[in-house]
Coordinates of C-alpha atoms and ligand atoms in Angstrom, one line a residue:
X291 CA 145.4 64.1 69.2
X292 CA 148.8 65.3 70.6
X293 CA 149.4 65.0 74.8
X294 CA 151.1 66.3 77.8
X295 CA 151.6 66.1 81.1
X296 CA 150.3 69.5 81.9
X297 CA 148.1 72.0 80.0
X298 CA 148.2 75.4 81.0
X299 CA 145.5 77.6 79.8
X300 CA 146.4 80.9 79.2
X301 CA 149.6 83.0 78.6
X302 CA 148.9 86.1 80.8
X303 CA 151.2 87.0 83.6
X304 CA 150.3 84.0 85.6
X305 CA 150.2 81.4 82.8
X306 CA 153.5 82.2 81.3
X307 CA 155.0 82.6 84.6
X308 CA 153.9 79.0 85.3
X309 CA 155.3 77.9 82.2
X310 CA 159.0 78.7 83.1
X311 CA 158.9 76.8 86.4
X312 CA 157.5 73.9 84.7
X313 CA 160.1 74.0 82.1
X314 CA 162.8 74.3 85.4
X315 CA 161.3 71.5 86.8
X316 CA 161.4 69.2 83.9
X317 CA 157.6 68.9 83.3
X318 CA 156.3 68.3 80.1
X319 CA 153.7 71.4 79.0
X320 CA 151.6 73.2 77.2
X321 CA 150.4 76.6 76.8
X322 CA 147.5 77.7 75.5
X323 CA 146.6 81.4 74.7
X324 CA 147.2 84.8 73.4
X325 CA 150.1 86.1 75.3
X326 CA 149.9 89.2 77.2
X327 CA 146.0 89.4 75.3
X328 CA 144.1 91.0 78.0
X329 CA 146.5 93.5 78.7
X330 CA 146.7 94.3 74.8
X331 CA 143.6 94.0 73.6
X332 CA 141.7 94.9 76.7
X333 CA 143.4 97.3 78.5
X334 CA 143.0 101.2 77.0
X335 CA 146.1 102.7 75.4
X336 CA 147.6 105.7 77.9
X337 CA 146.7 104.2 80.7
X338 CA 149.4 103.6 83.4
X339 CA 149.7 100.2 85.8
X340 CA 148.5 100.7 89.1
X341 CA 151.3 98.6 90.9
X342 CA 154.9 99.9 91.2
X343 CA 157.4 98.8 88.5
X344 CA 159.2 96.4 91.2
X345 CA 156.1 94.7 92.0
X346 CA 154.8 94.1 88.2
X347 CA 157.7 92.0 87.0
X348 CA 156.1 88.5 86.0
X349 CA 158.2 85.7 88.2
X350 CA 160.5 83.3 86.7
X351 CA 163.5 80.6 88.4
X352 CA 165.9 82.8 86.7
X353 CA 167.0 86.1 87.2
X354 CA 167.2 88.6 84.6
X355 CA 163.8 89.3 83.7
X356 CA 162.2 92.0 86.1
X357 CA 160.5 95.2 84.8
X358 CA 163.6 96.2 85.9
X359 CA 165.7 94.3 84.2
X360 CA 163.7 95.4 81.0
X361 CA 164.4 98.9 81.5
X362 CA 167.8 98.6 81.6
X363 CA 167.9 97.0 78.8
X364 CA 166.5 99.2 77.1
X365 CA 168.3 102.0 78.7
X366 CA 165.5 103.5 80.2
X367 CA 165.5 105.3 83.4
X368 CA 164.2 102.8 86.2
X369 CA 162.5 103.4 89.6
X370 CA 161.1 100.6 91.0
X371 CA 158.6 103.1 93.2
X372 CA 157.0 105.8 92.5
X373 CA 157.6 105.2 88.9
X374 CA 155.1 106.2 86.1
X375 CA 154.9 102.5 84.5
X376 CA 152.6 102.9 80.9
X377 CA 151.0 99.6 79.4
X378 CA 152.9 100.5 76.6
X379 CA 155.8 99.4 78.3
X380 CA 154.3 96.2 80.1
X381 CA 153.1 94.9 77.3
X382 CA 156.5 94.9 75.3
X383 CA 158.2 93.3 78.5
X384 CA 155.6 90.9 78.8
X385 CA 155.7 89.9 75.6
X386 CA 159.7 90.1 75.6
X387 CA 159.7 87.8 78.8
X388 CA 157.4 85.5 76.8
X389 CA 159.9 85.1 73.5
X390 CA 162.5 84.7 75.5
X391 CA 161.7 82.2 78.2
X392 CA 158.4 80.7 76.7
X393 CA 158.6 81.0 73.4
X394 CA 156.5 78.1 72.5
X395 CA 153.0 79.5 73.1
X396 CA 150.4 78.0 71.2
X397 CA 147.8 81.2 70.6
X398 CA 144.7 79.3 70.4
X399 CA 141.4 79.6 73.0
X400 CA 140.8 76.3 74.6
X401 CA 137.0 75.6 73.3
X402 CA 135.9 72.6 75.5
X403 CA 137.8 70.9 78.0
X404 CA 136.3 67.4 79.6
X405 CA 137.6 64.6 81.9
X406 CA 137.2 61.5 81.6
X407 CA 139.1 58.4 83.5
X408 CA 140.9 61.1 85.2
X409 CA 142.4 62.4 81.8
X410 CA 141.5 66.1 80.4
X411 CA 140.8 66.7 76.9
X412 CA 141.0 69.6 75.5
X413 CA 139.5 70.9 71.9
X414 CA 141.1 74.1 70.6
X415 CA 139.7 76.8 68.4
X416 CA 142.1 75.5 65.6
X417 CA 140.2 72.3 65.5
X418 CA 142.9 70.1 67.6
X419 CA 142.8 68.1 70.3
X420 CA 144.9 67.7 73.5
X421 CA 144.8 65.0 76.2
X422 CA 147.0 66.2 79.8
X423 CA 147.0 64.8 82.6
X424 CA 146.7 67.8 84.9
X425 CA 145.2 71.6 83.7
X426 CA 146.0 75.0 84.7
X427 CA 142.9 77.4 84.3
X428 CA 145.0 80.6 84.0
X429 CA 142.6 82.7 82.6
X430 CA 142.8 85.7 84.7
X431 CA 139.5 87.9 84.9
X432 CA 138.1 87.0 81.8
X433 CA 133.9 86.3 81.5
X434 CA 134.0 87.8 85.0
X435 CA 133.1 90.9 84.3
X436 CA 129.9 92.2 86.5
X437 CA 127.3 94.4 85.8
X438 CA 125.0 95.5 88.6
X439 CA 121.5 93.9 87.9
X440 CA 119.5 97.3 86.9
X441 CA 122.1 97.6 83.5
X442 CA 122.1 93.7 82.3
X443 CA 120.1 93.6 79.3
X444 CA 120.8 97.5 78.2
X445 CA 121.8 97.5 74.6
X446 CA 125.8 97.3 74.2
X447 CA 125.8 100.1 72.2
X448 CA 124.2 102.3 74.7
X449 CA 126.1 100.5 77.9
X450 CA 128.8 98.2 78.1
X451 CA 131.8 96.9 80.9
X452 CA 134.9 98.4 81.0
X453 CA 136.7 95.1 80.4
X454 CA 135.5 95.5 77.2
X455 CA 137.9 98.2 75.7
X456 CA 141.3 98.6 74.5
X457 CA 141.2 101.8 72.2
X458 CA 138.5 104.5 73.8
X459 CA 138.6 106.3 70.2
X460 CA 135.1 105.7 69.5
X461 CA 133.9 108.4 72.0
X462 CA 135.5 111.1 71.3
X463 CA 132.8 113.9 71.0
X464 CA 130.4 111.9 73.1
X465 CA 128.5 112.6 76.1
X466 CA 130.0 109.3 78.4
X467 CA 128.8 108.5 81.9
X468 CA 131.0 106.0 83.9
X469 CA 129.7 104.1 87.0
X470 CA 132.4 103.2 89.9
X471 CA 134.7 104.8 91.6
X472 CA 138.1 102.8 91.7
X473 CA 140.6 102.7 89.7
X474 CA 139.3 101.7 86.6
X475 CA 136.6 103.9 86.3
X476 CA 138.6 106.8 87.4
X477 CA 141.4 106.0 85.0
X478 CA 138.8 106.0 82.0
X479 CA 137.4 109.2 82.9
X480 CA 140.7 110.8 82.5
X481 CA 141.5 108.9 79.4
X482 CA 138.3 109.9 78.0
X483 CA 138.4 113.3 79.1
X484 CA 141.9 113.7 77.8
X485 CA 141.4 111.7 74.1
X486 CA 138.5 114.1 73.2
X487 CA 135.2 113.1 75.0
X488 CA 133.0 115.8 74.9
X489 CA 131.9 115.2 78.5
X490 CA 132.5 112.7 81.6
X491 CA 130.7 112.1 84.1
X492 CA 131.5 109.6 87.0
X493 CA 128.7 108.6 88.9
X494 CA 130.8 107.2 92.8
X495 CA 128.6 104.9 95.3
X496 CA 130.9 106.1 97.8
X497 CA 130.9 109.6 99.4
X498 CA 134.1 110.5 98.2
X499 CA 136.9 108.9 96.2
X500 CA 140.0 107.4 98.1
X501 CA 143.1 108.6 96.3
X502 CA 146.3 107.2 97.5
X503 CA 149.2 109.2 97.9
X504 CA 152.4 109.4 96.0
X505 CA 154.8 107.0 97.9
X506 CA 158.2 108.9 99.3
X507 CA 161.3 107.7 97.5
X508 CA 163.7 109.4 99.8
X509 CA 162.6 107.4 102.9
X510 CA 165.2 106.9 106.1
X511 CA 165.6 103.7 107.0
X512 CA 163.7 103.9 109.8
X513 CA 160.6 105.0 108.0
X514 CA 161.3 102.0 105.7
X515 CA 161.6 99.9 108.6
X516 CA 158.6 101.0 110.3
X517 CA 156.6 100.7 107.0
X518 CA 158.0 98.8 104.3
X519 CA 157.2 98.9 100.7
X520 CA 155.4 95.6 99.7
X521 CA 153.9 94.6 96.4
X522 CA 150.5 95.5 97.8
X523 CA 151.6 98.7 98.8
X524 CA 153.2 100.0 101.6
X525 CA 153.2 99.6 105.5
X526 CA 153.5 95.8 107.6
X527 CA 149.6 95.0 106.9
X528 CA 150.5 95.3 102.9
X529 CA 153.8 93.0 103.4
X530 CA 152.0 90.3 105.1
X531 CA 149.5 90.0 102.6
X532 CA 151.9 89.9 99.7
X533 CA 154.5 87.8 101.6
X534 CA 152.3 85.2 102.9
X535 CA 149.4 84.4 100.9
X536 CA 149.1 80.9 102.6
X537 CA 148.8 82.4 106.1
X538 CA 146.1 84.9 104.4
X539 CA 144.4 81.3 103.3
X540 CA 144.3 80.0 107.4
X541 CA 141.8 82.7 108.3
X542 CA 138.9 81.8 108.6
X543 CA 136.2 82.8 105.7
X544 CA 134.4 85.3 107.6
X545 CA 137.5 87.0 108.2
X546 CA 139.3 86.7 104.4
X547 CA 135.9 88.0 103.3
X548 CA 136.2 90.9 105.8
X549 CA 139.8 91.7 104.4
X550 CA 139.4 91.5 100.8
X551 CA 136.1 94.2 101.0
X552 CA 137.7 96.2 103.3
X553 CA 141.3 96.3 103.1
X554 CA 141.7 96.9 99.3
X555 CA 138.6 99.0 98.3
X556 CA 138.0 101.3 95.6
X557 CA 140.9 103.9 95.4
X558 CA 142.3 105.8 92.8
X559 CA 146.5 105.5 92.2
X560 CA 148.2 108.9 93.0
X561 CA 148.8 110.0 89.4
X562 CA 145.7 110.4 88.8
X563 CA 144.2 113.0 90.8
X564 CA 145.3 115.9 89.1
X565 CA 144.1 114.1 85.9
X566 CA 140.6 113.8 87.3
X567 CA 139.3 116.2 89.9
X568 CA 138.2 119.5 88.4
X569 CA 139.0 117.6 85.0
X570 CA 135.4 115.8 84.6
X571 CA 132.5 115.7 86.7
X572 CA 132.2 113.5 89.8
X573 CA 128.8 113.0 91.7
X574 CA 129.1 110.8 94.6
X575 CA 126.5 109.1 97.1
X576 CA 125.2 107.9 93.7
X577 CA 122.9 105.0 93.5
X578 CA 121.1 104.5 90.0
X579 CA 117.5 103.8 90.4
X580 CA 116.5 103.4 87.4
X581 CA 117.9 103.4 83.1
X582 CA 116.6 103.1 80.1
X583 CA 117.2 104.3 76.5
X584 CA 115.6 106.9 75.5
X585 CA 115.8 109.3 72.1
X586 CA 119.1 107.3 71.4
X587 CA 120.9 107.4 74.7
X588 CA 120.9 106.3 78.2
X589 CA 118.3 108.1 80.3
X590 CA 118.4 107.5 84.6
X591 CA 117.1 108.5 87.8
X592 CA 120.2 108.5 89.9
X593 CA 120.1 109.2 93.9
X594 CA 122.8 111.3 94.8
X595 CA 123.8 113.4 98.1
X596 CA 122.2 116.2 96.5
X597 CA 118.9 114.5 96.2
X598 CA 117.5 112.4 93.1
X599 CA 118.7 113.5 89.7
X600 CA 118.0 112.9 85.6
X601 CA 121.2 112.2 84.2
X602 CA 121.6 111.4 80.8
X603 CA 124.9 110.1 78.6
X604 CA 125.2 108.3 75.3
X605 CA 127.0 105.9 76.1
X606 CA 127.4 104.3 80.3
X607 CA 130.1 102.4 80.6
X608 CA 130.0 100.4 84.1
X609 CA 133.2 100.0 85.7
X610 CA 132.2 98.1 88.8
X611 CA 134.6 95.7 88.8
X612 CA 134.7 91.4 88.7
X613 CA 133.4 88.7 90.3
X614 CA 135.0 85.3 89.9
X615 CA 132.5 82.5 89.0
X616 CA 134.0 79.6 87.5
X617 CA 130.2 78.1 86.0
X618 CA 130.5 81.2 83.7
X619 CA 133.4 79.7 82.4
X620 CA 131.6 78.4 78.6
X621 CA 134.5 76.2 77.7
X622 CA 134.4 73.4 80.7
X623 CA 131.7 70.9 80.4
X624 CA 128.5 71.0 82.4
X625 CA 129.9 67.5 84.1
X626 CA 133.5 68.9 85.1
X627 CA 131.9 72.1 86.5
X628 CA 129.4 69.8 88.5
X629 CA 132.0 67.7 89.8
X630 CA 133.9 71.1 90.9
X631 CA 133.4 71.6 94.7
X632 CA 132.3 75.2 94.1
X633 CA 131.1 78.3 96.9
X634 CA 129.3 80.7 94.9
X635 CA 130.8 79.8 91.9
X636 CA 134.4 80.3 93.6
X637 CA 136.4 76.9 93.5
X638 CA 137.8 75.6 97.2
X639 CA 141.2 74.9 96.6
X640 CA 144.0 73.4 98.4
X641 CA 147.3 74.9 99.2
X642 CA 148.4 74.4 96.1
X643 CA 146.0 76.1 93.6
X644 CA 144.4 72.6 93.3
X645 CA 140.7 72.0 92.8
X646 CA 138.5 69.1 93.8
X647 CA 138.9 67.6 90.7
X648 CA 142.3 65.7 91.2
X649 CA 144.9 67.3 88.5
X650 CA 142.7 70.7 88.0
X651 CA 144.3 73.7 89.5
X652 CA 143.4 77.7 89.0
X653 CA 145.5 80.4 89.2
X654 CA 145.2 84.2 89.2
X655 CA 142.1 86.3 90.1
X656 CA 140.3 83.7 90.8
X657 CA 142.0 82.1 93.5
X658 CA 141.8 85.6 95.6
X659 CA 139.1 84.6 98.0
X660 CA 141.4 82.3 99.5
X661 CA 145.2 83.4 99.1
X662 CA 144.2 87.4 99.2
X663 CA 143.8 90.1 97.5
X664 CA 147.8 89.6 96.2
X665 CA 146.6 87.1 93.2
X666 CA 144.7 90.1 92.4
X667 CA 147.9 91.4 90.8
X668 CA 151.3 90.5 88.7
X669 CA 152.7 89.9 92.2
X670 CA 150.8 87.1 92.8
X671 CA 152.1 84.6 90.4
X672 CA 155.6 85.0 92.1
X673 CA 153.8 82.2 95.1
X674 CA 151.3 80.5 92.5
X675 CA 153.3 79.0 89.9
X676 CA 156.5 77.8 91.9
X677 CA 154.1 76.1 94.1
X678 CA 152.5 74.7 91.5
X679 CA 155.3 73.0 89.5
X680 CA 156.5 72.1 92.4
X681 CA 153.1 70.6 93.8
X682 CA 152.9 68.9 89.9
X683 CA 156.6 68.1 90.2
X684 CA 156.1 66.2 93.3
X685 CA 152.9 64.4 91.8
X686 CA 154.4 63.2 88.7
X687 CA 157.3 61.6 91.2
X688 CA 155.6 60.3 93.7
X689 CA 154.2 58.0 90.7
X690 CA 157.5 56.9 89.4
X691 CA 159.3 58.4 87.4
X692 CA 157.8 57.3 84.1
X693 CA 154.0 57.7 84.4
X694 CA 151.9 55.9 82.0
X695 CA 150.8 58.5 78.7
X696 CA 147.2 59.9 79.4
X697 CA 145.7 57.7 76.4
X698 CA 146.5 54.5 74.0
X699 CA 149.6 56.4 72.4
X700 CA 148.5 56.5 68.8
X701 CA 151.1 58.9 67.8
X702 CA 154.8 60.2 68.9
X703 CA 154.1 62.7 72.3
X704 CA 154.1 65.7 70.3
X705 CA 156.7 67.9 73.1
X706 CA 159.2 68.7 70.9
X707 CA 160.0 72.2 72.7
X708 CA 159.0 71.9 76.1
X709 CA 161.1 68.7 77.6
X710 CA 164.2 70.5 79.1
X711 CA 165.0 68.8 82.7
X712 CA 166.1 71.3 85.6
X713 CA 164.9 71.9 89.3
X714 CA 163.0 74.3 91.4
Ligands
FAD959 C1 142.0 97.9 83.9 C2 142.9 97.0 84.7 C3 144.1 97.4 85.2 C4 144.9 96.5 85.9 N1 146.1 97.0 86.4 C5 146.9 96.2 87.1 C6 148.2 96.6 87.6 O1 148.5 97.8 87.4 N2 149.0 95.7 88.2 C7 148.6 94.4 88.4 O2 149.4 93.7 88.9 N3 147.4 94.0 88.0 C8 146.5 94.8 87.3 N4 145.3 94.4 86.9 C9 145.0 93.0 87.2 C10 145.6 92.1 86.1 O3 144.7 92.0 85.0 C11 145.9 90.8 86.6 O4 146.7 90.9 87.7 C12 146.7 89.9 85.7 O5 146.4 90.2 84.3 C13 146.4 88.5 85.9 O6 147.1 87.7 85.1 P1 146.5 86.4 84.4 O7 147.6 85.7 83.7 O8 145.8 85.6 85.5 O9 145.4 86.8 83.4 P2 145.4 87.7 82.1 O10 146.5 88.6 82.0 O11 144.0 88.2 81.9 O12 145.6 86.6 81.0 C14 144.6 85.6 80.6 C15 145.1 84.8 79.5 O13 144.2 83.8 79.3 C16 144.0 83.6 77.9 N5 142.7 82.9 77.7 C17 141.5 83.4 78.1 N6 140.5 82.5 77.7 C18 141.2 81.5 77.1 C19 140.8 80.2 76.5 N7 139.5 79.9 76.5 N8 141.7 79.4 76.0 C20 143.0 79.8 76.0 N9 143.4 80.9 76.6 C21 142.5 81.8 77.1 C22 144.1 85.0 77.3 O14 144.4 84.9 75.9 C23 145.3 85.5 78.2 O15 146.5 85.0 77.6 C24 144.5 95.2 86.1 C25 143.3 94.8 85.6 C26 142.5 95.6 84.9 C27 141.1 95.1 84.4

């Protein structure tokens, strides 16, 4: 069994950002994961981020590796707003940031993960074993896929999640009905409609679709002034919730809860529209009442604002979305979760991405409920992983600075890579 100080697992956006401030800080690591995987493998080909280039650079101590940064590199032509930014692209600069400032990934899926005597061990799906003293659950929004009740137990074949595809080849020539109406699901439709689907239809609860508009890249500097462009978006409201995610984590719980359904709804990004409306069918008002399958395809009664309709589709996907629930999470032992203060499956955390559980920390999606809807996105990692080296930083010093090894050493500590000393 090899050791560390800290594991992280995952090497997403927020994992491998974490993983250059440790190595900064001098902390020995691990990481654990597929880089870049849900955005490969999960993600469909075409489709175009949502956040502007400037706000989906990954964060790192050292400069030089922005989306920007990329770009010119490559001697592409760089905007940071109002930029058409394909996952294509992200993907490569992801990956890029990850060979050249985290190279040591280890791309295996942490199987079981248990504490005991306030040491973590982790099993790997290669069979190893890893002992840390602290873990970094980095797993962005994966197993957090929801599916409203009425579609659970459908057939995958008939209806599935949208965080379930990368390439959308399989449909073309198929009749597809999508449920939602943010961004994912509008993004699909067009992607379906545009690589051959013989139709699409979107089925919106809302009654109408929120499309936000292209943001103005020849601003005064007043108008910037008066509404500045934040990772969130644009305008004072936007900043402060990007800026200041531990302010966001003051409010009260009635009022963050208020924010995150309210503030940052379903909406469709502004290149889009044209893609979509008059493209592929839209019904909005729509509430499905009831599905089944039926002579080999999906079969429901849907209410709309034109009154209750038969729609049928051979294959639904559901777009509606995620919901963080860390019990869902099959890999942590039934004792660690209980021993997790949890609110509706949401861990509490303190300032610093920490759980209950002494040395157990989440970052990402999941930590949204309390630092706002900004660890939603790229963005957010820039405030979770400094604060989290620095919070494990400050742990491993206020011990001395040689902590005892997690377990009876049996064998050298195996950190060959991953032991450079440097600061915050
Ligand atoms: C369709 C869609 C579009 C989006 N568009 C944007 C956008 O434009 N801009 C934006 O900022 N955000 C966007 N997001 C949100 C985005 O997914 C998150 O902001 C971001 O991916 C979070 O990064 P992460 O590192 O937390 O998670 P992820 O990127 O999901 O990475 C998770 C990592 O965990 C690893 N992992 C999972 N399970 C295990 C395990 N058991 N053991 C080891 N490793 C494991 C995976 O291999 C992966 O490396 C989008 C999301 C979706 C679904």
């Amino acid at each position: 069994m090899s050791q560390t100080d800290t594991a992280i697992i995952g090497a997403g956006p927020y994992g491998l950002s974490l993983a250059t401030f440790l190595k900064a800080s001098g902390v020995p690591f691990q990481i654990l994961g597929e880089p870049m995987e849900a955005w490969r493998k999960f993600m469909p080909p075409g489709m175009l981020l949502k956040s502007e280039a400037f706000a989906s650079s990954i964060a790192a101590p050292h400069s030089g590796y922005t989306v920007g940064d990329y770009y010119r590199l490559k001697g592409m032509a760089y905007q940071p707003v109002g930029m058409e930014l394909p996952l294509e692209t992200f993907v490569d600069y992801g990956l890029w940031f990850q060979s050249n400032l985290v190279a040591d990934v280890r791309t295996v899926n942490v199987v079981d993960l248990q504490r005991e005597n306030g040491i973590f061990h982790l099993t790997m799906s290669d069979g190893k074993s890893l002992a840390a003293r602290r873990v970094v659950i980095a797993q962005g929004l994966k197993g957090f896929a929801q599916t409203p009740p009425l579609l659970r137990g459908l057939p995958m074949r008939y209806v599935s999640h949208s965080a379930e595809y990368g390439s959308l080849a399989w449909a073309r020539g198929m009749d597809i009905a999508i449920v939602g109406g943010g961004q994912s699901a509008l993004g699909l439709a067009a992607l379906f409609n545009e690589q051959g689907a013989a139709r699409v239809h979107v089925l919106v609860r809302d009654p109408s679709v929120r499309w936000l508009s292209k943001p103005d890249t020849q601003r005064s500097l007043i108008a910037k002034l008066t509404s500045p462009d934040a990772g969130l978006g644009r305008g004072w409201v936007c900043h402060a919730l990007s800026e200041f995610p531990l302010l966001f984590s003051f409010l009260n719980e009635a009022r963050r809860k208020r924010i995150m359904d309210k503030s940052f709804g379903p909406a469709g990004a502004w290149w889009l529209r044209d893609r979509v409306v008059d493209k592929v069918k839209l019904s909005f008002g729509a509430e499905i009442r009831h599905a089944a399958i039926e002579n080999d395809q999906v079969v429901m009664r849907v209410m709309t604002a034109n009154g209750e309709s038969r729609i049928t589709a051979q294959h639904l996907i559901v777009a509606t979305g995620f919901k963080t629930d860390l019990r869902r999470h099959g890999f942590i032992s039934k004792e660690l979760v209980a021993s997790i203060t949890l609110d509706d499956g949401l861990p509490r955390l303190s300032n610093n991405f920490e759980t209950s559980v002494p040395g157990l920390y989440v970052i990402g999606p999941a930590t949204a409920h309390r630092f706002g809807p900004v660890m939603r996105f790229v963005f957010g990692a820039k405030h979770a992983a400094p604060r989290v080296a620095r919070h494990i930083l400050n742990a491993r010093r206020s011990v001395g600075s040689v902590e005892a090894p997690p377990f009876a050493v049996e064998a050298p500590l195996a950190e060959a890579t991953n032991e450079q000393s440097g600061t915050l």
